[in-house]
Amino acid sequence: MRNFGYTVAGSPAEAVRIAAGTPNSTYVAGGTDLLNLMRDGAEAHDHLVDVNRLDLDRIAVDGQVLRIGALARMRQVAEHPWVRREFPVLSQALLASASPQVRTMAAIGGNLLQRTRCGYFRDTGSACNKRVPGSECPAITGHNRGHAILGGSDHCIATHPSDLAVALTALDATVHLLGPGGGRAVPIAEFYLLPGSTPDRETALRPGELITKVDVPRTPFATKSRYLKLRDRATFEFAVVSVAAALRTSGRVVRDVRLAFGGIGTRPWRDSRVEAALRGRPLTEATIAEAGRILVRDADPREENRFKVELVQRALASILSELGGVR
Ligand code: SF4
C-alpha cells in the first residue's frame, strides 16, 4: 500500500471542500472494502477524508419516509425495529450481507459504493477494463461463474455486490448527495450506471460528491416484502442470485409488486416488464413462470454462468409463491 494523506472532517461541507480540492482523494467511513482494495492495489488514493465524525448516522421516520443516514451502520439499520416491521426486505438483505463484525463497522453509504467481487478486478496482475480502462476484460472468455447475464457489454460483465442496493432498488429509494455545487437527490434506479464502454464509471456520483442519506418511501406493499439470497455458503458470501420482492394482493390478484435482482445484472437489476406481467393478474404458477421468462428474455449468459438463467427464475418463483401463498 502506498502512502496517503488523511484528514478527519468536522462537517459535511468541510468534507466535500477537502475532497473536491484534493486530487485523487476519497471518503472513508467503516473502510471495510476500501482498505482491502487499497492494500491489494486495486485502488490507489493520495488522500482519505474520514467522515466518521459527521452527523449523518441517524435512522428516522419522517411522515411516510424512512430516512437512513449514510453513516448509519449496517447492523443498526438491520436491527432497527421500524425497519424490521415496515421494511423487512431491507433488514433481511442487510442480515444476509457480510459477517456480524463487518455489519457493525460498515456504513450504509460505503455499502452502496462497494466494488465488484470480480476476481480479475481485485487481482492487479490481471487486465481489467474497470481497474485499468482499455486494458481488456478477461472475464468474458475466462472465469465468469459469478458474473452478469444482463446489462453487460464487451467491456465488462461484473455484477454489483451490494444486497442492500438490490432491496433499495425494489423499494424506489432515493440517494441524497452533497457536492461542491450543493445537494441533489438521485433515484436509485439512476444512481448505478451500466458499464457500456466506461466500466470504470459505476455511479452517477460527480467528483467530490458525498452520499449523505438514503430515503425510502413507505408503501402499502413494503411490509409484505422479502429478500431471498442464494449463495455458495451460508455466511459472509456474495449472492450467486438474489431477489428482493414486495407484493400487495387482493385475494389472488396482484395489486402491486416490486422486484429487483442481485447476482444477475451489472447493476441492481429491475425490469418494469416483469412487474407489468404480474400486476392486475392472478398470482398463479403460470403467471409467475411468464414473469420469469420475461426477466431472462435478454439474458446473455457466458460459459460458466448459464445456470443463472434458470436459477433466477426458480428464485423468483420461490419468493413470489411464499409471499403470495401460491401452492
Ligand atoms: Fe474487470 Fe469487469 Fe471484466 Fe471483471 S468483468 S475483469 S471487473 S472489466
Short mmCIF file of C-alpha atoms and ligand atoms in Angstrom, two decimals:
data_model
loop_
_atom_site.label_atom_id
_atom_site.label_comp_id
_atom_site.label_asym_id
_atom_site.label_seq_id
_atom_site.Cartn_x
_atom_site.Cartn_y
_atom_site.Cartn_z
CA MET A 1 0.00 0.00 0.00
CA ARG A 2 1.43 3.38 -0.94
CA ASN A 3 1.45 6.39 1.39
CA PHE A 4 -1.60 8.63 1.54
CA GLY A 5 -2.76 11.76 3.37
CA TYR A 6 -5.55 11.64 5.92
CA THR A 7 -7.94 14.26 7.25
CA VAL A 8 -10.81 13.94 9.71
CA ALA A 9 -13.67 16.15 8.53
CA GLY A 10 -15.81 18.02 11.06
CA SER A 11 -18.84 18.71 8.89
CA PRO A 12 -20.28 17.51 5.57
CA ALA A 13 -19.42 20.85 3.95
CA GLU A 14 -15.82 20.60 5.16
CA ALA A 15 -15.56 17.00 3.94
CA VAL A 16 -16.76 17.98 0.49
CA ARG A 17 -14.47 21.00 0.36
CA ILE A 18 -11.42 18.89 1.22
CA ALA A 19 -12.33 16.03 -1.13
CA ALA A 20 -13.18 18.32 -4.03
CA GLY A 21 -9.98 20.30 -3.54
CA THR A 22 -7.60 17.38 -3.11
CA PRO A 23 -6.68 15.41 -6.22
CA ASN A 24 -7.20 11.65 -6.10
CA SER A 25 -8.94 11.69 -2.73
CA THR A 26 -11.88 9.68 -1.47
CA TYR A 27 -14.07 9.37 1.60
CA VAL A 28 -13.67 6.67 4.21
CA ALA A 29 -16.12 5.59 6.91
CA GLY A 30 -16.04 1.92 8.00
CA GLY A 31 -13.34 1.21 5.44
CA THR A 32 -14.30 -2.46 5.27
CA ASP A 33 -13.99 -2.60 1.46
CA LEU A 34 -11.84 0.45 0.71
CA LEU A 35 -8.88 -0.54 2.86
CA ASN A 36 -8.79 -4.04 1.36
CA LEU A 37 -8.82 -2.53 -2.12
CA MET A 38 -6.01 -0.12 -1.24
CA ARG A 39 -3.94 -2.81 0.46
CA ASP A 40 -4.28 -5.06 -2.59
CA GLY A 41 -3.53 -2.23 -5.01
CA ALA A 42 -6.90 -2.40 -6.78
CA GLU A 43 -7.47 1.22 -5.71
CA ALA A 44 -4.85 3.87 -5.02
CA HIS A 45 -5.71 7.19 -3.39
CA ASP A 46 -3.43 10.03 -2.36
CA HIS A 47 -5.74 11.29 0.37
CA LEU A 48 -8.56 9.90 2.55
CA VAL A 49 -11.22 12.12 4.08
CA ASP A 50 -12.54 10.44 7.22
CA VAL A 51 -16.26 11.20 7.57
CA ASN A 52 -16.96 9.20 10.73
CA ARG A 53 -17.47 12.30 12.89
CA LEU A 54 -20.19 13.76 10.69
CA ASP A 55 -23.72 13.89 12.00
CA LEU A 56 -25.04 11.57 9.30
CA ASP A 57 -25.80 8.40 11.24
CA ARG A 58 -29.46 8.82 12.11
CA ILE A 59 -32.27 6.49 11.20
CA ALA A 60 -35.53 8.42 11.31
CA VAL A 61 -39.14 8.07 10.29
CA ASP A 62 -40.36 11.29 8.76
CA GLY A 63 -44.02 11.03 7.81
CA GLN A 64 -44.16 8.38 5.12
CA VAL A 65 -40.41 8.23 4.53
CA LEU A 66 -37.66 6.23 6.20
CA ARG A 67 -34.51 8.33 6.25
CA ILE A 68 -31.26 6.42 6.68
CA GLY A 69 -28.14 8.49 7.32
CA ALA A 70 -25.19 7.46 5.17
CA LEU A 71 -23.10 6.78 8.27
CA ALA A 72 -25.66 4.54 9.96
CA ARG A 73 -24.03 1.14 10.29
CA MET A 74 -25.45 -1.92 8.57
CA ARG A 75 -26.20 -3.58 11.90
CA GLN A 76 -28.08 -0.54 13.24
CA VAL A 77 -30.35 -0.43 10.21
CA ALA A 78 -30.90 -4.19 10.10
CA GLU A 79 -31.92 -4.27 13.76
CA HIS A 80 -33.98 -1.07 13.82
CA PRO A 81 -37.50 -2.05 14.98
CA TRP A 82 -39.26 0.13 12.45
CA VAL A 83 -37.14 -1.19 9.59
CA ARG A 84 -37.80 -4.77 10.64
CA ARG A 85 -41.54 -4.20 10.87
CA GLU A 86 -42.19 -1.89 7.91
CA PHE A 87 -39.38 -2.87 5.51
CA PRO A 88 -38.47 -6.50 6.20
CA VAL A 89 -36.71 -6.77 2.83
CA LEU A 90 -34.17 -4.15 3.94
CA SER A 91 -33.45 -5.84 7.24
CA GLN A 92 -33.19 -9.27 5.60
CA ALA A 93 -30.87 -8.01 2.84
CA LEU A 94 -28.54 -6.48 5.41
CA LEU A 95 -28.54 -9.53 7.65
CA ALA A 96 -27.69 -11.69 4.63
CA SER A 97 -24.66 -9.49 3.94
CA ALA A 98 -21.12 -9.89 5.23
CA SER A 99 -20.23 -11.02 8.75
CA PRO A 100 -21.56 -9.60 12.04
CA GLN A 101 -18.21 -7.85 12.53
CA VAL A 102 -18.35 -6.19 9.12
CA ARG A 103 -22.01 -5.21 9.63
CA THR A 104 -21.01 -3.47 12.85
CA MET A 105 -18.28 -1.46 11.10
CA ALA A 106 -19.64 -0.84 7.62
CA ALA A 107 -21.66 2.28 6.86
CA ILE A 108 -24.67 2.40 4.55
CA GLY A 109 -23.02 4.86 2.15
CA GLY A 110 -19.98 2.65 1.82
CA ASN A 111 -22.11 -0.42 1.32
CA LEU A 112 -23.72 1.22 -1.70
CA LEU A 113 -20.29 2.07 -3.13
CA GLN A 114 -18.53 -1.25 -2.55
CA ARG A 115 -16.71 -2.51 -5.60
CA THR A 116 -17.35 -5.66 -7.58
CA ARG A 117 -16.04 -9.01 -6.38
CA CYS A 118 -14.79 -9.92 -9.87
CA GLY A 119 -11.52 -11.73 -9.21
CA TYR A 120 -9.77 -10.08 -12.15
CA PHE A 121 -10.67 -6.64 -10.79
CA ARG A 122 -9.16 -7.44 -7.40
CA ASP A 123 -6.03 -9.08 -8.84
CA THR A 124 -3.64 -6.39 -10.01
CA GLY A 125 -1.76 -9.00 -12.04
CA SER A 126 -4.75 -9.28 -14.39
CA ALA A 127 -6.02 -6.95 -17.05
CA CYS A 128 -9.38 -5.35 -16.21
CA ASN A 129 -11.20 -2.53 -18.00
CA LYS A 130 -12.80 -1.38 -14.78
CA ARG A 131 -9.48 -1.02 -12.92
CA VAL A 132 -7.32 -0.04 -15.90
CA PRO A 133 -9.56 1.37 -18.66
CA GLY A 134 -8.72 -0.01 -22.09
CA SER A 135 -6.74 -2.99 -20.78
CA GLU A 136 -9.23 -5.83 -21.56
CA CYS A 137 -11.92 -7.87 -19.85
CA PRO A 138 -10.57 -11.37 -19.22
CA ALA A 139 -13.83 -12.43 -17.56
CA ILE A 140 -15.71 -12.51 -20.87
CA THR A 141 -13.83 -15.60 -22.02
CA GLY A 142 -12.35 -16.63 -18.67
CA HIS A 143 -13.81 -17.37 -15.26
CA ASN A 144 -17.29 -15.85 -15.26
CA ARG A 145 -19.40 -18.04 -12.98
CA GLY A 146 -20.15 -15.09 -10.70
CA HIS A 147 -20.72 -12.60 -13.47
CA ALA A 148 -23.73 -10.91 -15.00
CA ILE A 149 -26.12 -12.32 -17.56
CA LEU A 150 -27.91 -8.99 -18.00
CA GLY A 151 -26.65 -5.46 -18.62
CA GLY A 152 -23.13 -6.44 -19.65
CA SER A 153 -21.06 -5.05 -22.50
CA ASP A 154 -17.99 -6.07 -24.47
CA HIS A 155 -16.01 -4.14 -21.87
CA CYS A 156 -17.34 -5.54 -18.57
CA ILE A 157 -19.78 -8.12 -17.20
CA ALA A 158 -19.15 -7.66 -13.48
CA THR A 159 -22.06 -7.75 -11.04
CA HIS A 160 -22.65 -5.23 -8.29
CA PRO A 161 -22.18 -6.96 -4.92
CA SER A 162 -24.48 -4.98 -2.59
CA ASP A 163 -27.55 -6.82 -1.26
CA LEU A 164 -28.79 -3.58 0.26
CA ALA A 165 -28.74 -1.85 -3.12
CA VAL A 166 -30.98 -4.58 -4.54
CA ALA A 167 -33.53 -4.11 -1.74
CA LEU A 168 -33.42 -0.32 -2.09
CA THR A 169 -33.92 -0.64 -5.84
CA ALA A 170 -37.07 -2.68 -5.29
CA LEU A 171 -38.36 -0.02 -2.90
CA ASP A 172 -37.68 3.00 -5.15
CA ALA A 173 -35.24 4.61 -2.74
CA THR A 174 -33.61 7.98 -3.36
CA VAL A 175 -29.91 8.66 -2.73
CA HIS A 176 -29.08 12.14 -1.43
CA LEU A 177 -25.74 13.67 -2.34
CA LEU A 178 -23.77 16.72 -1.30
CA GLY A 179 -21.14 18.10 -3.63
CA PRO A 180 -19.20 21.28 -4.34
CA GLY A 181 -22.24 22.63 -6.19
CA GLY A 182 -24.72 21.82 -3.41
CA GLY A 183 -27.11 18.97 -2.69
CA ARG A 184 -29.14 16.84 -5.07
CA ALA A 185 -31.27 13.71 -4.95
CA VAL A 186 -30.89 10.80 -7.37
CA PRO A 187 -33.40 7.95 -7.69
CA ILE A 188 -31.52 4.74 -7.05
CA ALA A 189 -32.59 3.45 -10.48
CA GLU A 190 -30.42 6.23 -11.95
CA PHE A 191 -27.62 6.01 -9.40
CA TYR A 192 -25.94 2.88 -10.78
CA LEU A 193 -24.69 3.02 -14.37
CA LEU A 194 -24.46 0.27 -16.95
CA PRO A 195 -20.84 -0.46 -17.88
CA GLY A 196 -21.08 0.32 -21.61
CA SER A 197 -17.63 1.36 -22.80
CA THR A 198 -16.73 3.00 -19.47
CA PRO A 199 -16.99 0.33 -16.76
CA ASP A 200 -14.71 2.39 -14.52
CA ARG A 201 -17.68 4.77 -14.08
CA GLU A 202 -20.08 2.89 -11.82
CA THR A 203 -22.35 5.53 -10.34
CA ALA A 204 -23.83 8.94 -11.02
CA LEU A 205 -21.57 10.47 -8.36
CA ARG A 206 -19.76 13.60 -9.54
CA PRO A 207 -16.24 14.49 -8.33
CA GLY A 208 -16.24 15.30 -4.62
CA GLU A 209 -19.84 14.25 -4.01
CA LEU A 210 -20.65 12.58 -0.70
CA ILE A 211 -23.66 10.35 0.00
CA THR A 212 -25.49 11.96 2.93
CA LYS A 213 -28.61 9.82 3.30
CA VAL A 214 -31.00 7.41 1.62
CA ASP A 215 -34.75 7.95 1.66
CA VAL A 216 -37.12 5.01 1.35
CA PRO A 217 -40.82 5.73 0.77
CA ARG A 218 -43.32 3.88 2.89
CA THR A 219 -45.66 1.97 0.60
CA PRO A 220 -48.61 -0.35 1.12
CA PHE A 221 -46.55 -3.30 -0.08
CA ALA A 222 -43.23 -2.71 1.73
CA THR A 223 -44.43 -4.50 4.85
CA LYS A 224 -45.05 -7.60 2.75
CA SER A 225 -41.55 -7.92 1.38
CA ARG A 226 -38.77 -10.48 1.43
CA TYR A 227 -35.14 -10.92 0.39
CA LEU A 228 -34.03 -14.28 -0.95
CA LYS A 229 -30.30 -14.78 -1.39
CA LEU A 230 -28.80 -17.87 -2.97
CA ARG A 231 -25.08 -18.26 -2.29
CA ASP A 232 -22.37 -20.87 -2.20
CA ARG A 233 -22.09 -20.94 1.59
CA ALA A 234 -24.26 -19.74 4.45
CA THR A 235 -22.29 -16.75 5.75
CA PHE A 236 -20.07 -13.94 4.52
CA GLU A 237 -20.69 -14.79 0.90
CA PHE A 238 -21.91 -12.74 -2.02
CA ALA A 239 -25.04 -13.61 -3.95
CA VAL A 240 -25.00 -16.05 -6.84
CA VAL A 241 -28.57 -14.90 -7.37
CA SER A 242 -30.81 -12.81 -5.14
CA VAL A 243 -34.33 -11.41 -5.31
CA ALA A 244 -35.93 -8.55 -3.39
CA ALA A 245 -39.70 -8.71 -3.66
CA ALA A 246 -42.60 -6.68 -2.30
CA LEU A 247 -46.15 -7.70 -3.04
CA ARG A 248 -49.68 -6.44 -2.49
CA THR A 249 -52.53 -8.72 -3.40
CA SER A 250 -56.29 -8.58 -3.25
CA GLY A 251 -57.47 -12.14 -3.00
CA ARG A 252 -55.27 -13.89 -5.56
CA VAL A 253 -54.88 -10.82 -7.77
CA VAL A 254 -51.63 -8.86 -7.72
CA ARG A 255 -52.44 -5.23 -6.96
CA ASP A 256 -48.82 -4.10 -6.90
CA VAL A 257 -45.40 -5.67 -6.98
CA ARG A 258 -41.79 -4.58 -6.85
CA LEU A 259 -38.93 -6.84 -7.87
CA ALA A 260 -35.19 -6.33 -8.01
CA PHE A 261 -32.43 -8.85 -8.54
CA GLY A 262 -28.81 -9.30 -7.49
CA GLY A 263 -26.11 -11.51 -8.96
CA ILE A 264 -27.52 -11.42 -12.49
CA GLY A 265 -27.04 -7.80 -13.61
CA THR A 266 -24.20 -5.35 -13.91
CA ARG A 267 -26.18 -3.16 -11.56
CA PRO A 268 -29.01 -3.96 -9.14
CA TRP A 269 -31.45 -5.26 -11.73
CA ARG A 270 -35.01 -4.13 -12.15
CA ASP A 271 -37.18 -4.67 -15.21
CA SER A 272 -40.56 -2.97 -15.27
CA ARG A 273 -41.79 -5.52 -17.85
CA VAL A 274 -41.54 -8.26 -15.25
CA GLU A 275 -43.68 -6.35 -12.77
CA ALA A 276 -46.16 -5.40 -15.51
CA ALA A 277 -46.58 -9.09 -16.36
CA LEU A 278 -47.82 -9.71 -12.82
CA ARG A 279 -49.74 -6.56 -11.96
CA GLY A 280 -53.54 -6.98 -12.17
CA ARG A 281 -53.29 -10.72 -12.83
CA PRO A 282 -53.93 -13.71 -10.57
CA LEU A 283 -50.76 -14.92 -8.90
CA THR A 284 -50.51 -18.43 -10.28
CA GLU A 285 -47.69 -20.73 -11.27
CA ALA A 286 -48.37 -19.79 -14.89
CA THR A 287 -48.18 -16.01 -14.39
CA ILE A 288 -45.06 -16.36 -12.26
CA ALA A 289 -43.43 -18.53 -14.92
CA GLU A 290 -44.30 -15.96 -17.58
CA ALA A 291 -42.73 -13.19 -15.48
CA GLY A 292 -39.59 -15.28 -15.14
CA ARG A 293 -39.35 -15.81 -18.88
CA ILE A 294 -39.65 -12.07 -19.45
CA LEU A 295 -36.90 -11.43 -16.90
CA VAL A 296 -34.33 -13.54 -18.78
CA ARG A 297 -35.52 -12.74 -22.30
CA ASP A 298 -32.50 -10.51 -22.98
CA ALA A 299 -30.02 -12.59 -20.98
CA ASP A 300 -26.55 -13.02 -22.48
CA PRO A 301 -25.01 -15.80 -20.39
CA ARG A 302 -21.38 -16.88 -20.67
CA GLU A 303 -19.72 -20.24 -20.48
CA GLU A 304 -19.75 -20.64 -16.70
CA ASN A 305 -22.85 -18.71 -15.69
CA ARG A 306 -25.60 -20.19 -17.90
CA PHE A 307 -27.11 -21.83 -14.84
CA LYS A 308 -28.19 -18.41 -13.60
CA VAL A 309 -30.83 -18.18 -16.33
CA GLU A 310 -32.81 -20.99 -14.73
CA LEU A 311 -31.74 -20.32 -11.17
CA VAL A 312 -33.07 -16.76 -11.10
CA GLN A 313 -36.43 -17.90 -12.49
CA ARG A 314 -36.65 -20.52 -9.76
CA ALA A 315 -35.71 -17.93 -7.14
CA LEU A 316 -38.41 -15.59 -8.43
CA ALA A 317 -40.99 -18.36 -8.34
CA SER A 318 -39.97 -19.31 -4.81
CA ILE A 319 -40.19 -15.84 -3.32
CA LEU A 320 -43.46 -14.92 -5.05
CA SER A 321 -45.03 -18.22 -4.09
CA GLU A 322 -44.07 -17.65 -0.49
CA LEU A 323 -45.27 -14.05 -0.40
CA GLY A 324 -48.48 -14.81 -2.27
CA GLY A 325 -49.29 -18.16 -0.69
CA VAL A 326 -49.22 -19.97 -4.04
CA ARG A 327 -49.23 -23.73 -3.65
FE1 SF4 B 1 -12.78 -6.09 -14.99
FE2 SF4 B 1 -15.40 -6.00 -15.37
FE3 SF4 B 1 -14.00 -7.65 -16.81
FE4 SF4 B 1 -14.24 -8.10 -14.20
S1 SF4 B 1 -15.87 -8.17 -15.69
S2 SF4 B 1 -12.38 -8.22 -15.45
S3 SF4 B 1 -14.38 -6.01 -13.41
S4 SF4 B 1 -13.83 -5.41 -16.82
#
